Coordinates of C-alpha atoms and ligand atoms in Angstrom, one line a residue:
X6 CA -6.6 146.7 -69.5
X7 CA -7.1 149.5 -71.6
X8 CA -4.7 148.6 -74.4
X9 CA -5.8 145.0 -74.4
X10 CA -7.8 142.9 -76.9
X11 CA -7.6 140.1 -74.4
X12 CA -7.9 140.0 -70.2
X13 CA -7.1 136.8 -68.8
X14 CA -7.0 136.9 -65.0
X15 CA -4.9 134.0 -63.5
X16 CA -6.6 133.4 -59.7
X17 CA -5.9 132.1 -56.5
X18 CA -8.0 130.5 -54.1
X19 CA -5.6 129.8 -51.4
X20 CA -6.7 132.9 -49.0
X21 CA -9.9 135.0 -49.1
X22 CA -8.2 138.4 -50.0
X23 CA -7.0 137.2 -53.1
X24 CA -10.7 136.1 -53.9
X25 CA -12.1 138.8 -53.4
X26 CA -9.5 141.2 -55.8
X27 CA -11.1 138.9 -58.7
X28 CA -14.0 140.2 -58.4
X29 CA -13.4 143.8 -57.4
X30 CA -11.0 143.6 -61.1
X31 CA -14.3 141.9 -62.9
X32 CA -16.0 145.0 -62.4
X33 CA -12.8 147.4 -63.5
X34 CA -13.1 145.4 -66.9
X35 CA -16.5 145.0 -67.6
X36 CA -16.5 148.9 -68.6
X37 CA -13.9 147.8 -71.6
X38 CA -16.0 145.1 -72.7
X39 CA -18.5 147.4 -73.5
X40 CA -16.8 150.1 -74.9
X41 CA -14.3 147.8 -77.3
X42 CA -15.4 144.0 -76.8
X43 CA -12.2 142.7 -75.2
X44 CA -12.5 139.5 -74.8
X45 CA -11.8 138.5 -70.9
X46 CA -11.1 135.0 -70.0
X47 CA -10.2 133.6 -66.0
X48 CA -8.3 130.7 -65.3
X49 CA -6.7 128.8 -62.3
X50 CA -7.8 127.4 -59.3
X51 CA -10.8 129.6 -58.4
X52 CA -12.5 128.1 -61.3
X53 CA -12.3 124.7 -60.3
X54 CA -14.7 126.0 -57.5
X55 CA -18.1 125.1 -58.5
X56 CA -19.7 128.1 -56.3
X57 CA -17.8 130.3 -57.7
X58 CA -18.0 129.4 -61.7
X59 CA -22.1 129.5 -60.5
X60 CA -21.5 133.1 -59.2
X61 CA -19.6 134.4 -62.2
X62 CA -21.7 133.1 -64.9
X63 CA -24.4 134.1 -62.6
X64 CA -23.4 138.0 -61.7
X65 CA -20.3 138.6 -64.2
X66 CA -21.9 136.8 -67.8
X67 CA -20.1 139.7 -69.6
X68 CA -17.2 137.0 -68.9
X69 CA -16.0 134.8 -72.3
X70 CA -13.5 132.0 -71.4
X71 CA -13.2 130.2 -67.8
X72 CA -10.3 127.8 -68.0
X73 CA -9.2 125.3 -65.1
X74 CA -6.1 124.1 -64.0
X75 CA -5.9 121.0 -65.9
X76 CA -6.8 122.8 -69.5
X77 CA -3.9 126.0 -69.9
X78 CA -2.9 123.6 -73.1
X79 CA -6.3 124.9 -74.8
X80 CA -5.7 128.6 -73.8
X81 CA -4.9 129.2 -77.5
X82 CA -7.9 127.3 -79.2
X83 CA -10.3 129.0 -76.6
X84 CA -9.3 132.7 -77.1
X85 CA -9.8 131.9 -81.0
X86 CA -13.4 130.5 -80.5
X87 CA -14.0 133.3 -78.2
X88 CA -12.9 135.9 -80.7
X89 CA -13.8 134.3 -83.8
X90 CA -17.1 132.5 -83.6
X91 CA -18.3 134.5 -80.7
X92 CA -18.9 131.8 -78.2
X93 CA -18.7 131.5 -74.6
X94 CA -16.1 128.7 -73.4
X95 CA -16.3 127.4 -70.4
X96 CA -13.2 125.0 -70.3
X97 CA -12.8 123.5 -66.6
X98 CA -12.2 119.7 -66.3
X99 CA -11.7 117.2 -63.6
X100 CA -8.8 117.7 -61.5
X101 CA -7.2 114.7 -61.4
X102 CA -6.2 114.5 -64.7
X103 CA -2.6 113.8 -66.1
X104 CA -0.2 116.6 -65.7
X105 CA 0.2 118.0 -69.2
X106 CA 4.2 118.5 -70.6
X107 CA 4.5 120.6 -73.3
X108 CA 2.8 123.8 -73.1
X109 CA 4.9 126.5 -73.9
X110 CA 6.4 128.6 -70.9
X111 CA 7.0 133.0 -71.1
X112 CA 9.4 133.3 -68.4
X113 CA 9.8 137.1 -66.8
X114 CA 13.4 136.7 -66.6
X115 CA 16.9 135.0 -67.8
X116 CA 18.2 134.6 -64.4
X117 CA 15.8 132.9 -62.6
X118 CA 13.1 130.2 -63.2
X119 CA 10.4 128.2 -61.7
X120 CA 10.0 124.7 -63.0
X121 CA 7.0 122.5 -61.3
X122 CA 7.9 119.1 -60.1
X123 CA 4.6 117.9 -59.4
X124 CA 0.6 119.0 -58.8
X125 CA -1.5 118.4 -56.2
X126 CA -1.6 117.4 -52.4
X127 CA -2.9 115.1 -50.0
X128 CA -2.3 116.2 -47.0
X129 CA -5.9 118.2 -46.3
X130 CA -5.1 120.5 -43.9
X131 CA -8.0 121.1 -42.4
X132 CA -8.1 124.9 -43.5
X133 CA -7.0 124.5 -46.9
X134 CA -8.4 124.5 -50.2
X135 CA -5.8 123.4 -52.1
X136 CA -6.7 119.6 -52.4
X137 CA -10.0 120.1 -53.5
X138 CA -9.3 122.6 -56.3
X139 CA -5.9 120.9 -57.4
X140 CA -6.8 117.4 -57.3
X141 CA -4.2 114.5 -55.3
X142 CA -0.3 114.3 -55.5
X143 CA 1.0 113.0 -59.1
X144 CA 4.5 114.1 -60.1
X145 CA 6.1 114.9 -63.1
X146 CA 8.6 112.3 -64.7
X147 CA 12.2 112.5 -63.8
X148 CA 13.3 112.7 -67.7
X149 CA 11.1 115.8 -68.5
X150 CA 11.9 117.8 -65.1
X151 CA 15.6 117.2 -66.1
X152 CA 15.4 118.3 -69.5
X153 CA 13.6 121.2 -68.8
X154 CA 16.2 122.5 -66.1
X155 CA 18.7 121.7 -68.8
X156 CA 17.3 123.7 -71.3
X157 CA 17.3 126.6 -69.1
X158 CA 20.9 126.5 -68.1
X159 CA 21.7 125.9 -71.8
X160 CA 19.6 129.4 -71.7
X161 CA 21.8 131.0 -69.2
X162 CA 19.6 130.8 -66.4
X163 CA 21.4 130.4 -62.8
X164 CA 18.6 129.5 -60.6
X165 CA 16.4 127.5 -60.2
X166 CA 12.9 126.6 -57.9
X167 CA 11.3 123.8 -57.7
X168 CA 7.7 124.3 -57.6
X169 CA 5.1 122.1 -55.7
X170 CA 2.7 122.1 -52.9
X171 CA 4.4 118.9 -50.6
X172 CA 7.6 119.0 -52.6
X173 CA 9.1 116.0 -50.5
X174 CA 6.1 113.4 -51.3
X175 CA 8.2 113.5 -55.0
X176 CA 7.1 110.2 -56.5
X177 CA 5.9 109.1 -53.5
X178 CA 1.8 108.1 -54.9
X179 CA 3.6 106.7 -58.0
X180 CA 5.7 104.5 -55.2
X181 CA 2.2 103.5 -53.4
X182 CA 0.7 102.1 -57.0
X183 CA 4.5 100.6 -58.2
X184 CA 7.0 99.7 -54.7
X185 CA 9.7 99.6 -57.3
X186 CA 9.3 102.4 -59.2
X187 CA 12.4 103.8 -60.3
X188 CA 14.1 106.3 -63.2
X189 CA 17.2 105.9 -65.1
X190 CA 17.9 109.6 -66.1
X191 CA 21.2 110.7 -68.3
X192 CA 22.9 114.0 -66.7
X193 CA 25.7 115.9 -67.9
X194 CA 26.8 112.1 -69.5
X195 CA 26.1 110.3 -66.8
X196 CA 23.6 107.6 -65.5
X197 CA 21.3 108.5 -62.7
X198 CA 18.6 107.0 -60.9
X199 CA 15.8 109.4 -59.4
X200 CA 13.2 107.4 -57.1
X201 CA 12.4 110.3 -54.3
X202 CA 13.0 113.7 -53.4
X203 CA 16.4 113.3 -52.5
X204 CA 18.0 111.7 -55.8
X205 CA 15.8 114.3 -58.2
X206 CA 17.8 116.9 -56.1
X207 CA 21.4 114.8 -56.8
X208 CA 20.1 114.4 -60.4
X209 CA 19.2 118.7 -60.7
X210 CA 22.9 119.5 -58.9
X211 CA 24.7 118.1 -61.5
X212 CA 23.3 120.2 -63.9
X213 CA 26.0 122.6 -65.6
X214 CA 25.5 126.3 -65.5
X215 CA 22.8 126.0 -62.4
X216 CA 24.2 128.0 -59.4
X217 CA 21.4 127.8 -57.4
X218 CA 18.6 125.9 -56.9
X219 CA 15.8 126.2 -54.2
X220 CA 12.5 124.5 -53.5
X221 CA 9.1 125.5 -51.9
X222 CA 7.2 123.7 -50.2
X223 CA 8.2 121.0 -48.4
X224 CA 5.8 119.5 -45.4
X225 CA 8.0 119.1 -42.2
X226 CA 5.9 115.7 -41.8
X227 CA 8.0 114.3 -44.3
X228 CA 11.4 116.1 -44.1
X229 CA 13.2 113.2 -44.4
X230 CA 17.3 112.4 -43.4
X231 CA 18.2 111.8 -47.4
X232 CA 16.5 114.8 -48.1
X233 CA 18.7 116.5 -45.5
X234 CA 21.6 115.1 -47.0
X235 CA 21.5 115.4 -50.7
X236 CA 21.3 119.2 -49.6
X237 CA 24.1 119.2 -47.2
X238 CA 26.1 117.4 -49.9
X239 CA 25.1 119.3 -52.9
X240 CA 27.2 122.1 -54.5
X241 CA 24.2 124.6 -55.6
X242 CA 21.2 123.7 -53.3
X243 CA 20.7 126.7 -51.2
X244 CA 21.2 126.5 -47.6
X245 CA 17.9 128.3 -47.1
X246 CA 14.8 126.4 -46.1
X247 CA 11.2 127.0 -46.5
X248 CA 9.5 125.2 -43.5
X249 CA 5.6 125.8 -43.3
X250 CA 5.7 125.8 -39.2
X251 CA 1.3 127.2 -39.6
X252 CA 1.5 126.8 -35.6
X253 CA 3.3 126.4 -32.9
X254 CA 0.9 125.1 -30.9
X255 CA 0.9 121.3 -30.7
X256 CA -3.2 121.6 -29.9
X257 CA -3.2 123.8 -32.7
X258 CA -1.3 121.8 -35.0
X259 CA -3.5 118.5 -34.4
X260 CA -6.6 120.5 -35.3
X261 CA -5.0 121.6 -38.6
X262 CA -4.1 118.0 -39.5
X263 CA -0.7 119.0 -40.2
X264 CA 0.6 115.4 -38.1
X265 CA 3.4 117.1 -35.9
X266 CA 4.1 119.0 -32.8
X267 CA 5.6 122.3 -31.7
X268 CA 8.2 119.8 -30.5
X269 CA 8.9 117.6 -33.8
X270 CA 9.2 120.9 -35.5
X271 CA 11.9 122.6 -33.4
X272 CA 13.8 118.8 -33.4
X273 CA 13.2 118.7 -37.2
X274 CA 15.5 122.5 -37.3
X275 CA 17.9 121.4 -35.0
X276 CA 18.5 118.1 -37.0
X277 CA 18.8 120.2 -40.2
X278 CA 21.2 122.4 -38.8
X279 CA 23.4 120.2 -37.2
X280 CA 24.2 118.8 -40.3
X281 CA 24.3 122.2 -41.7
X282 CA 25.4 124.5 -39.2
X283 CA 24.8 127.6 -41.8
X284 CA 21.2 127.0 -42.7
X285 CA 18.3 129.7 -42.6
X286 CA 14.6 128.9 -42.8
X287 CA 11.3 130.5 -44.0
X288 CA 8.1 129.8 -42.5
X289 CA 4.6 130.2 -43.6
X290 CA 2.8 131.0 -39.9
X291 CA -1.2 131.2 -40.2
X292 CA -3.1 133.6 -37.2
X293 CA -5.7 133.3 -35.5
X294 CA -7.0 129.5 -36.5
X295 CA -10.5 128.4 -35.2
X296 CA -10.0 127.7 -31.8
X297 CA -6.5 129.2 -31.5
X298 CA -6.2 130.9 -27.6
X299 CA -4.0 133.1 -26.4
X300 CA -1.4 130.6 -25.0
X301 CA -1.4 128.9 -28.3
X302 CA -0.7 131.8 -29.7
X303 CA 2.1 132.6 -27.4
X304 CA 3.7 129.2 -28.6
X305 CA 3.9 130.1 -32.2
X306 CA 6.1 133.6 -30.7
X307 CA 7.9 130.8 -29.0
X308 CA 8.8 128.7 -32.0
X309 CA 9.5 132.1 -33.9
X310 CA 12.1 133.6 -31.1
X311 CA 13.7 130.1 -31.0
X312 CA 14.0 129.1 -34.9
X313 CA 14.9 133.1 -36.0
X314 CA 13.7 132.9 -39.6
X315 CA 14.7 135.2 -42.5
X316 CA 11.4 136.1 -43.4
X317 CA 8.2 135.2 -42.1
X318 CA 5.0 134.8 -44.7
X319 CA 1.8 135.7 -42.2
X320 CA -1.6 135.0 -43.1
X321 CA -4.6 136.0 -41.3
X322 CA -7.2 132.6 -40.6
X323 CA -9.7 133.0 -43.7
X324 CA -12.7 130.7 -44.3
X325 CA -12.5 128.4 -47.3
X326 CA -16.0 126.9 -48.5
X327 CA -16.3 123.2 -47.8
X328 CA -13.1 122.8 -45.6
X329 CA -13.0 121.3 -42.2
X330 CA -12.4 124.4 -40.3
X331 CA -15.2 126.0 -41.7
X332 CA -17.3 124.4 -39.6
X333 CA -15.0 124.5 -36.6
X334 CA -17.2 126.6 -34.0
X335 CA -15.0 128.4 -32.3
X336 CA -13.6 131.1 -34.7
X337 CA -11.8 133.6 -33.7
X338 CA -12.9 137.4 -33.5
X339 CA -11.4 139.4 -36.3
X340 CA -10.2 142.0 -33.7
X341 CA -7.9 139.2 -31.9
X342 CA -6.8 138.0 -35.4
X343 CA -5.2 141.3 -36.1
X344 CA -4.0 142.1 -32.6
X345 CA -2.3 138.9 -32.9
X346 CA -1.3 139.5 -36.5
X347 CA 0.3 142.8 -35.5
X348 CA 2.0 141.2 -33.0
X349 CA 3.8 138.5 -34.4
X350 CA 4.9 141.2 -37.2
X351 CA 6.3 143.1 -35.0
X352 CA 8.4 140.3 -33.4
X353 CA 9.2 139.3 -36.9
X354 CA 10.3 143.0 -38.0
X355 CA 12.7 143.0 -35.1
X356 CA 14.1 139.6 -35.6
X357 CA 15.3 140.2 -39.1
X358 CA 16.4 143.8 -38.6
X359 CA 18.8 141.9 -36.0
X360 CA 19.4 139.3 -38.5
X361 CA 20.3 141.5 -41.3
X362 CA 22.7 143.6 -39.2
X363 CA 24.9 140.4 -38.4
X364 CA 25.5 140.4 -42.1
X365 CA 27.0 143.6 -41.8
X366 CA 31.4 143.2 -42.9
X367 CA 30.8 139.5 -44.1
X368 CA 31.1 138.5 -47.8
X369 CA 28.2 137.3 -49.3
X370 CA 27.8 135.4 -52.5
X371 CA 25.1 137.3 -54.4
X372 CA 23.4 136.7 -58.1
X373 CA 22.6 139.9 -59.7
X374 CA 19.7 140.4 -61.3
X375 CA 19.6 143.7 -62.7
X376 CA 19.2 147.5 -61.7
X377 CA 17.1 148.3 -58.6
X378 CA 13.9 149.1 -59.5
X379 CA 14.2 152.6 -57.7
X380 CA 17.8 153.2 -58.9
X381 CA 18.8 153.1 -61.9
X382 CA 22.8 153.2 -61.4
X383 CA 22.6 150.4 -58.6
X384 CA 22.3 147.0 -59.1
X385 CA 20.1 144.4 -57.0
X386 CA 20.5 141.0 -56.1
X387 CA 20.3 138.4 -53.7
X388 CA 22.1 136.7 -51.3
X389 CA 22.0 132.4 -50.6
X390 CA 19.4 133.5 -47.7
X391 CA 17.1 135.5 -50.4
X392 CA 18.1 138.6 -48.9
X393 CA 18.3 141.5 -51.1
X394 CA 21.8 142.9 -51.7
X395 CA 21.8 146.9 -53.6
X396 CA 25.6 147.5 -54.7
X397 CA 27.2 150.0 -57.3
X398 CA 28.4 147.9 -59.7
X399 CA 28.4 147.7 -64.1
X400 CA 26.0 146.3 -66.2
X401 CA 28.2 143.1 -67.5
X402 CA 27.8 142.1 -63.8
X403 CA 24.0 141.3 -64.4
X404 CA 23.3 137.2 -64.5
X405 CA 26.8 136.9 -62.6
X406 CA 27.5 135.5 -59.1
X407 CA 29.4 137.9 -57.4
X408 CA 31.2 138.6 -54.0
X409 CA 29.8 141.1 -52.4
X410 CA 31.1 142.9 -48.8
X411 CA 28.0 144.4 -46.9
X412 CA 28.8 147.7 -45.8
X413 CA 25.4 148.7 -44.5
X414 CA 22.1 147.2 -43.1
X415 CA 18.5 149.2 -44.1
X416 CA 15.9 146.8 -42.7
X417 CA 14.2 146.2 -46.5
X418 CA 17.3 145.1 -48.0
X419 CA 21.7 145.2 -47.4
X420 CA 24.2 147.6 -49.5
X421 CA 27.2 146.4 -50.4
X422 CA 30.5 147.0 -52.3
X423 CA 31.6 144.4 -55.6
X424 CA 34.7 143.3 -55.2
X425 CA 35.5 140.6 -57.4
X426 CA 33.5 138.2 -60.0
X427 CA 32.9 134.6 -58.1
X428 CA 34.9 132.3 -60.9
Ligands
LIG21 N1 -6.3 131.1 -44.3 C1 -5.1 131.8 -44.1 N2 -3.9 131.3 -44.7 C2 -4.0 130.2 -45.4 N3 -3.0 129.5 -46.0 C3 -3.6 128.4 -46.6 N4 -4.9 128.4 -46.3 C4 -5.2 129.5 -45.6 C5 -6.4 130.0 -45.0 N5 -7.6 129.4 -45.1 C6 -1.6 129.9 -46.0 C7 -0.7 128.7 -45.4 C8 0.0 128.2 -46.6 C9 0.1 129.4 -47.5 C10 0.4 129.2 -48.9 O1 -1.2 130.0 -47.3 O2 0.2 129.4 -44.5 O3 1.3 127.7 -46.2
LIG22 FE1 -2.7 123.0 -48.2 FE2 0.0 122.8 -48.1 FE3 -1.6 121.5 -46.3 FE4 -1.5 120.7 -48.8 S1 0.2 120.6 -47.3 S2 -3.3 120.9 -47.6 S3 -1.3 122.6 -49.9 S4 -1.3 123.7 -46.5

């Protein structure tokens, strides 16, 4: 902050925590606005939050741009007007607005990229925010997420993630206004038709140069078969799921609206991996829900000790202004919510240290992605499962798929020893 002309905070609204960091960083820059007039703008989805845009130009009017969701075309144009003319810019519009191509993307790497396949969601869960600061479900056309992963792999990138917040409801609103809805799409040469989920992921494996390509988030609601099978089919859709479990308490899971049980979800693994015996999975586990007692509880460690995931995301419950749950009565102490919290970390911790030593003497594919950030002569990576893989190894192996043996399991991440390029 203290070299910039411009501060432009980019927020979340998903969880409290990251809320409150806005505000705590608003202060931090208010003392270089003073000093030196930078210019400080705040985008994303805390500004489509009328409460909050009240509270900031309220309590914070030292503030120049706020930009919403729908507007980061007119990024540019605002910091001008803001620096030029003077004027404060307040450029939030409704969210259900028509998703944008074009605007110009600064990636952080050449390796990997994220490319969004659609915005919004309408699944309202009843603790989430998301719907009401993103707007509903619209996905991006076939043609333009194809070119744009095509363009990257002309770039040399290898992988790939698909971005959106119910990634398997892909053209499924444009199917409710048109039953018929269907795209001819040209890859590598050849004719294509992408109507779902399942045939955009056909349509992105046959993309040249693309080793890898992984997606977040799908709902388990809709996980369905074709989905399962364009990955078990595919030659570069990892084998690693992201499944959102939230719960596993059925009781749980009905007051969350998320329209499955404990028992749906453990069928919905076994299903994916009987068709794919080496499959790993992700989950995104909330603690502590309104309501949530200590059996419930017990049947989320239950799901966890059954499914074994690779890495667990944990959130502590936080209230979100005008969801359902916020007005659930029963809320849970904040003292259970971390006793609950530690606990299921500590379950976690031990289930992937165990995880991680069965790699230990196999061969894992890994793409390198440069030095380790606390070594400078050993190279990091990652294997299909997202775990990190350290190895001695040159610099020409950066950007490469390589085989790697793993010679040694420390909890955080594998080491391992190059042998070979993968051709
Ligand atoms: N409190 C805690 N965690 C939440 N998430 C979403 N809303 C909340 C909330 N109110 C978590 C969910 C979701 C992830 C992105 O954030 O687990 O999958
Ligand atoms: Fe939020 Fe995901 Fe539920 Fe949508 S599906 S409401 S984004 S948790």
């Amino acid at each position: 902050m203290d070299d910039a002309d411009v501060i432009i905070f980019n927020t979340c609204c998903v969880r409290e925590n990251a809320e409150d960091r806005l505000f705590g960083k608003l202060g931090e820059a208010k003392k270089f606005k003073e000093d030196k007039g930078t210019i400080i703008a705040i985008g994303g989805c805390m500004m489509q939050e009328k409460q909050i845009t009240d509270k900031i130009k309220r309590s914070y009017p030292y503030v120049d741009i706020i930009f919403g969701t729908h507007t980061l075309e007119n990024l540019a144009k605002d910091i001008y007007f803001a620096l030029k003319e003077k004027k404060k810019i307040e450029d939030v519009i409704d969210i259900e607005g028509e998703i944008h191509e074009g605007t110009p993307i600064v990636r952080g790497d050449n390796i990997k990229a994220s490319v969004a396949i659609m915005n919004g969601c309408n699944n309202f869960c009843t603790y989430c925010i998301v719907p009401y600061v993103r707007g509903r479900e619209r996905s991006r056309k076939p043609g333009d997420i194809i070119n744009e992963v095509e363009e990257l792999a002309k770039k040399g990138y290898k992988e790939i993630m698909l971005l959106g917040q119910n990634v398997n409801s892909y053209l499924v609103s444009e199917r409710e206004k048109d039953n018929n809805i269907s795209y001819e799409v040209i890859v590598q040469g050849k004719e294509m038709i992408v109507n779902s989920f399942a045939t955009l992921l056909k349509a992105i494996d046959e993309i040249e140069g693309i080793e890898r390509i992984r997606f977040i988030s799908p709902h388990p609601k809709d996980f369905t078969d074709d989905v399962i099978e364009a990955i078990a089919n595919s030659k570069h859709i990892c084998h690693l799921i992201h499944l959102p479990l939230q719960s596993g308490s059925t009781n749980v899971l009905k007051r969350m609206n998320r329209k499955y049980s404990k028992e749906q979800y453990l069928k919905l693994v076994d299903r994916i991996r009987r068709l794919m015996p080496d499959s790993t999975f992700t989950t995104d586990i909330i603690v502590g829900f309104p309501g949530e007692t200590e059996e419930d509880f017990e049947d989320t460690l239950d799901v966890v000790k059954k499914v074994k995931f690779e890495q667990i995301f944990m959130f502590i419950y936080s209230i979100r202004v005008g969801t359902p749950a916020e007005k659930m009565e029963d809320q849970v102490p904040e003292e259970i919510k971390h006793k609950r919290f530690d606990r299921l970390k500590a379950l976690a911790e031990k289930q992937i240290a165990e995880k991680n030593e069965t790699y230990v003497g196999t061969t894992q594919k890994v793409l390198v992605e440069g030095y380790s950030k606390t070594n400078e002569k050993i190279l990091t990576g990652r294997n299909e499962a997202n775990v990190i893989v350290n190895f001695k190894g040159d610099k020409s192996l950066i950007g490469k798929m390589c085989d790697v043996k793993i010679i040694g399991n420390h909890i955080w991440y594998l080491e391992g020893c190059c042998d070979k390029i993968q051709e």
